[in-house]
Coordinates of C-alpha atoms and ligand atoms in Angstrom, one line a residue:
X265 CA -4.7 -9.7 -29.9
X266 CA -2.3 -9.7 -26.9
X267 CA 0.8 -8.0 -27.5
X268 CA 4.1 -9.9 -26.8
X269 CA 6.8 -7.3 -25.7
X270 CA 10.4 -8.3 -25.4
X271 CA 12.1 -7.2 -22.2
X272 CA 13.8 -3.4 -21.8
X273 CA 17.4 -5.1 -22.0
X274 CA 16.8 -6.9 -25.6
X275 CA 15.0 -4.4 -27.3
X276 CA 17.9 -2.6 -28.5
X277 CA 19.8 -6.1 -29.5
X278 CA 16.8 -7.5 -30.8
X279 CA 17.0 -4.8 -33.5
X280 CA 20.6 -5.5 -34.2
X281 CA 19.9 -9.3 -34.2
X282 CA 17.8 -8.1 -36.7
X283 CA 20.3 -6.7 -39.0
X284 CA 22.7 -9.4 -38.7
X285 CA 19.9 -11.8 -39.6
X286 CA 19.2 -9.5 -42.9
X287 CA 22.2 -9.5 -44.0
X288 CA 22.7 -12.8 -43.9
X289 CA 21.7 -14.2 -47.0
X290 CA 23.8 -11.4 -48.8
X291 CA 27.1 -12.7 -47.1
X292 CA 25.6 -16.8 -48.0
X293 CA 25.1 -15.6 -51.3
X294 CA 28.8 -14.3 -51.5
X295 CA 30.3 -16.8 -49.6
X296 CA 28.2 -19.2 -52.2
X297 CA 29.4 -17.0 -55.5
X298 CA 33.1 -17.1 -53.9
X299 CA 33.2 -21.0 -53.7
X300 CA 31.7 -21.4 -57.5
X301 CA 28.5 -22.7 -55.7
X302 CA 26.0 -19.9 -57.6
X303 CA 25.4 -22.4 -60.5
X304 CA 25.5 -22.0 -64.2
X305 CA 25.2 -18.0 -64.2
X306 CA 26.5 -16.9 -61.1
X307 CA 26.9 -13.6 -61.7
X308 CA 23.0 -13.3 -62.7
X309 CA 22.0 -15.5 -59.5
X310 CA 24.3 -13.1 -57.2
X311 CA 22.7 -9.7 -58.8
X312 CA 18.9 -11.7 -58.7
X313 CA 19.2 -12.5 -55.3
X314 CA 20.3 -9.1 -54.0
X315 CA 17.2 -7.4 -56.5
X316 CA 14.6 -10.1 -55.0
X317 CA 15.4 -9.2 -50.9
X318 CA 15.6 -5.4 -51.6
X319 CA 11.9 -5.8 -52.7
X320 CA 11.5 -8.2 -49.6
X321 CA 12.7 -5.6 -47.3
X322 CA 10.9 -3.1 -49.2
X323 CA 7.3 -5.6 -48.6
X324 CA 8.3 -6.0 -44.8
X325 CA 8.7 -2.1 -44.1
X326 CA 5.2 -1.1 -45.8
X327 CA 3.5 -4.3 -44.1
X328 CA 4.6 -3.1 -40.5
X329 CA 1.7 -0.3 -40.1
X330 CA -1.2 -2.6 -41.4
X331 CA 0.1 -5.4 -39.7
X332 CA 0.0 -3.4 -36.3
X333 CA -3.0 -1.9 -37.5
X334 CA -5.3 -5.1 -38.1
X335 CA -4.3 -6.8 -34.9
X336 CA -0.8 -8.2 -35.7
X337 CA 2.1 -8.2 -33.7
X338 CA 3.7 -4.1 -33.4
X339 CA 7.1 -4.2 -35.0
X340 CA 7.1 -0.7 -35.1
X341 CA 10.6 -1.1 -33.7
X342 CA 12.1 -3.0 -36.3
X343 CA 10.4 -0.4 -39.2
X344 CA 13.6 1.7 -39.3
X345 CA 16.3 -1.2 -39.7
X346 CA 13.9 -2.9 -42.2
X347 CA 13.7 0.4 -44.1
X348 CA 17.8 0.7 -44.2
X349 CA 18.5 -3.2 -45.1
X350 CA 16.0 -2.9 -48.0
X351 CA 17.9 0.0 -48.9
X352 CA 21.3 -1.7 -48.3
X353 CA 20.5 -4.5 -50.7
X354 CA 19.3 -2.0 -53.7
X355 CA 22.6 -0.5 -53.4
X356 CA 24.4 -4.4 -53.4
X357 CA 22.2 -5.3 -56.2
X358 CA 23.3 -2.2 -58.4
X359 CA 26.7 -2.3 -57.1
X360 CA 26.4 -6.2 -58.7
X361 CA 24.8 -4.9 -61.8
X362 CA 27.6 -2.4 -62.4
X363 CA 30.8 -3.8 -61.4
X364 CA 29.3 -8.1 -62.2
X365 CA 27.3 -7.0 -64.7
X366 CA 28.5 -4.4 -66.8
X367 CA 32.1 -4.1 -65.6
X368 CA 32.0 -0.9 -64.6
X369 CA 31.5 0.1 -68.1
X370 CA 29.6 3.2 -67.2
X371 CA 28.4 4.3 -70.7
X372 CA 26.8 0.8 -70.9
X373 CA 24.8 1.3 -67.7
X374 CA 23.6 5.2 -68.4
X375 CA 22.7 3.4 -72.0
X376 CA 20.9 0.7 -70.1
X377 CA 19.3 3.3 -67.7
X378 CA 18.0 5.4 -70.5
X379 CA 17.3 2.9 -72.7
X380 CA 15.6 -0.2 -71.1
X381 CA 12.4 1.1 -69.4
X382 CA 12.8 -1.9 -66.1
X383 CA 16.6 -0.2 -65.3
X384 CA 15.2 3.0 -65.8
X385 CA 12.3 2.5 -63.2
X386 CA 14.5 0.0 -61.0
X387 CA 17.1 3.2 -60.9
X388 CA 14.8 5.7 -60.0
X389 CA 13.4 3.3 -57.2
X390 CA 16.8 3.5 -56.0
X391 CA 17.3 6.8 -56.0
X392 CA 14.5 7.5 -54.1
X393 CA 15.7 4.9 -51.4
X394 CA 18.7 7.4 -50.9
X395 CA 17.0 10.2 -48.7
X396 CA 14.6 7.7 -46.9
X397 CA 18.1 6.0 -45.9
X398 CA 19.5 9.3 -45.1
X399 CA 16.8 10.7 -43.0
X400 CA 16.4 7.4 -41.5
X401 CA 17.6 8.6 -38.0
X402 CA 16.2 10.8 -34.8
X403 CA 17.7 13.9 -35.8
X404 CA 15.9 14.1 -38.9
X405 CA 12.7 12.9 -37.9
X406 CA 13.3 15.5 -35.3
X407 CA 14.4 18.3 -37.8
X408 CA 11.9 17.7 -40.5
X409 CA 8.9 17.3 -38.4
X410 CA 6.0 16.7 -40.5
X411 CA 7.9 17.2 -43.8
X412 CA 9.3 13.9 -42.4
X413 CA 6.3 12.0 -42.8
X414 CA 5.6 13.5 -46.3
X415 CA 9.2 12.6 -47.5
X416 CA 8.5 8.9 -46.2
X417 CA 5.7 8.5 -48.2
X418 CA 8.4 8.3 -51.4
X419 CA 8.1 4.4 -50.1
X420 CA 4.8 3.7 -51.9
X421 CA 6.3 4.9 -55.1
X422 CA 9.0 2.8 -54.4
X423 CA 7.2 0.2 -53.6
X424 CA 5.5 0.3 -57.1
X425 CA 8.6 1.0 -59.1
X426 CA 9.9 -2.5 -57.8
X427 CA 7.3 -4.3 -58.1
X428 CA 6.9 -2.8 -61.8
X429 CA 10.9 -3.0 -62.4
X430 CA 10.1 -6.9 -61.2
X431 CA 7.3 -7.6 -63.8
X432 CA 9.2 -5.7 -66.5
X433 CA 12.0 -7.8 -66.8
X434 CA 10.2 -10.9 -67.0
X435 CA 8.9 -11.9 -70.5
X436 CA 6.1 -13.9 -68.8
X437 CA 4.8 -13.4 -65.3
X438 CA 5.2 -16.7 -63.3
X439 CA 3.9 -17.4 -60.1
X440 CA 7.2 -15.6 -58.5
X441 CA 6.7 -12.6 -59.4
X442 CA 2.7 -12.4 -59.6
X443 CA 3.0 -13.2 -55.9
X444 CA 5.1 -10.3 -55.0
X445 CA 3.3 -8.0 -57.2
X446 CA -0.6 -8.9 -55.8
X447 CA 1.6 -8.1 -52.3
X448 CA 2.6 -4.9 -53.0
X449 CA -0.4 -4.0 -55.1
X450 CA -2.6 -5.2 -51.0
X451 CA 0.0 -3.0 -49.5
X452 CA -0.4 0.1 -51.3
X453 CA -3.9 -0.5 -51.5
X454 CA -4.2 -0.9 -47.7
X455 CA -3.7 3.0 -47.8
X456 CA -7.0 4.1 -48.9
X457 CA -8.8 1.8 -47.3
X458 CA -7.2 2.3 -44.2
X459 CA -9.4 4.8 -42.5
X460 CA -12.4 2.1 -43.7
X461 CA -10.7 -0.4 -42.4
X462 CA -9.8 1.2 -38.7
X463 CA -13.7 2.8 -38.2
X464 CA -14.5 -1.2 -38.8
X465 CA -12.2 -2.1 -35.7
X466 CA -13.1 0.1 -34.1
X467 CA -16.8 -0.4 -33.9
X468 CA -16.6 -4.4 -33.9
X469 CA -14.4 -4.0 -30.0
X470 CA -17.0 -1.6 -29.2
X471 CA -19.6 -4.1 -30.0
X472 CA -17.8 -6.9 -28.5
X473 CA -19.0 -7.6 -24.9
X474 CA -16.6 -7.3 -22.4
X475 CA -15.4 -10.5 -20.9
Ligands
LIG658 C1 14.8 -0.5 -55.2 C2 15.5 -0.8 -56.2 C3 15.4 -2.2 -56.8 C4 14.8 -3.3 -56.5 C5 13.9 -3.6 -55.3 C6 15.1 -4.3 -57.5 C7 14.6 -5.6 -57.5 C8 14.8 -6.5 -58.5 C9 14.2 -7.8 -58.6 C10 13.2 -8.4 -57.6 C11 14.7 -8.4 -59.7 C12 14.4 -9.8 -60.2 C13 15.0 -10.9 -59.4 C14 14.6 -12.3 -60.0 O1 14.6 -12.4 -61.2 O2 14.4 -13.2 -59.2 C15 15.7 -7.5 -60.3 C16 16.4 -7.8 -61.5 C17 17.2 -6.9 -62.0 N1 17.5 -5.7 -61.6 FE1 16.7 -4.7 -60.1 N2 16.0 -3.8 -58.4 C18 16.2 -2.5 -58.0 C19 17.0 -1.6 -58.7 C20 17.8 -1.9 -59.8 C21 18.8 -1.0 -60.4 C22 19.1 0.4 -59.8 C23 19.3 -1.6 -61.4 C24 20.3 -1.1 -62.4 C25 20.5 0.1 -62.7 C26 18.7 -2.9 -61.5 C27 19.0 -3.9 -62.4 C28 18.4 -5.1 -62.5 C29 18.8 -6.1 -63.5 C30 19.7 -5.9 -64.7 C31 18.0 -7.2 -63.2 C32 17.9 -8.5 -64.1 C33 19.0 -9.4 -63.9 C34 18.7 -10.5 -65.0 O3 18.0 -11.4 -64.7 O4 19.2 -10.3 -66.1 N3 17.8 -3.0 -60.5 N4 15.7 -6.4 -59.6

């Protein structure tokens, strides 16, 4: 597949076009919520919302190598700001739960976290989010070297905490959330089968006649 490369100059704002584009459906959802426009629950809606486009986020950052990987576009570029609004909308979503939610009762939500089995995995999901965020710049990746790539790897287990946090909280899985779940469930298994996958490649272009 040809590769479509945006000039030098729009790199850079491409990536922050990217954030501002992310965040938008936070600040809609707001803006929605603030004008009594969230419907009959809106404080469930709000905190739903936020939940559903952390796991989004999370789905776009882990598709990013396989996609590059299988012939898709490289958006290697964007893996870092996907990574950290993921992240950013865990922390909206639990900010929701606590201060929406639970009113900032915070023996209700360590109750909650110890006691219902979907927070419990949801928070540690989101606790794991917290160094990835953190070490989500140059002078870590520099500093931790390949203790970098091994802390990254926390996203897989993230990955699978959401997904499971997603399917526990529903009493029947609906199409919703069986569709995220078989998503995640390709993405992490894309990882074993990944060194399968690239010898295939890599013999079919050697194969292919050259035009
Ligand atoms: C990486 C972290 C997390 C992700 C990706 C995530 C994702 C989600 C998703 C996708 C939903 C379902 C949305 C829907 O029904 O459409 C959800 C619901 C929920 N999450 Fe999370 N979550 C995370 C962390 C947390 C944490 C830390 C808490 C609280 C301690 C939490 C509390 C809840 C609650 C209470 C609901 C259900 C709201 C309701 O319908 O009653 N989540 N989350």
């Amino acid at each position: 597949m040809s590769s479509f490369t945006l000039p030098r100059k729009w790199q850079g704002a491409s990536v922050w076009a990217l954030y501002a584009v992310g965040l938008a459906p936070a600040i809609w959802s707001f803006y929605l919520g603030a004008t009594g426009s969230l419907g009959a629950d809106p404080v469930k809606t709000f905190e739903r919302s936020l939940g559903l486009w952390a796991l989004r986020f999370i789905i776009a950052t882990l598709a990013v190598s396989p996609l590059r990987e299988l012939g898709g576009p490289n958006l290697i570029r964007y893996r870092r700001a996907l990574g950290l609004l993921a992240f950013y909308y865990a922390l909206m979503h639990f900010t929701a739960y606590m201060v929406l939610d639970q009113r900032l009762d915070l023996h209700a939500v360590i109750a909650d976290i110890i006691k219902r089995p979907y927070i419990t995995i949801g928070m540690a999901s989101l606790v794991m989010l917290v160094p990835l965020a953190l070490t989500s710049n140059s002078y870590s990746i520099r500093k931790l070297g390949h203790n970098w790539n091994r802390l990254h790897k926390l996203v897989y287990l993230i990955a699978a905490g959401a997904a499971l946090h997603f399917a526990m909280l529903v009493k029947v899985i609906t199409l919703e959330p069986a569709i995220y779940i078989a998503i995640v469930a390709l993405l992490l298994a894309y990882r074993p089968l990944r060194p399968y996958l690239k010898r295939r490649k890599k013999q079919r272009s050697v194969h292919q006649p050259a035009q």
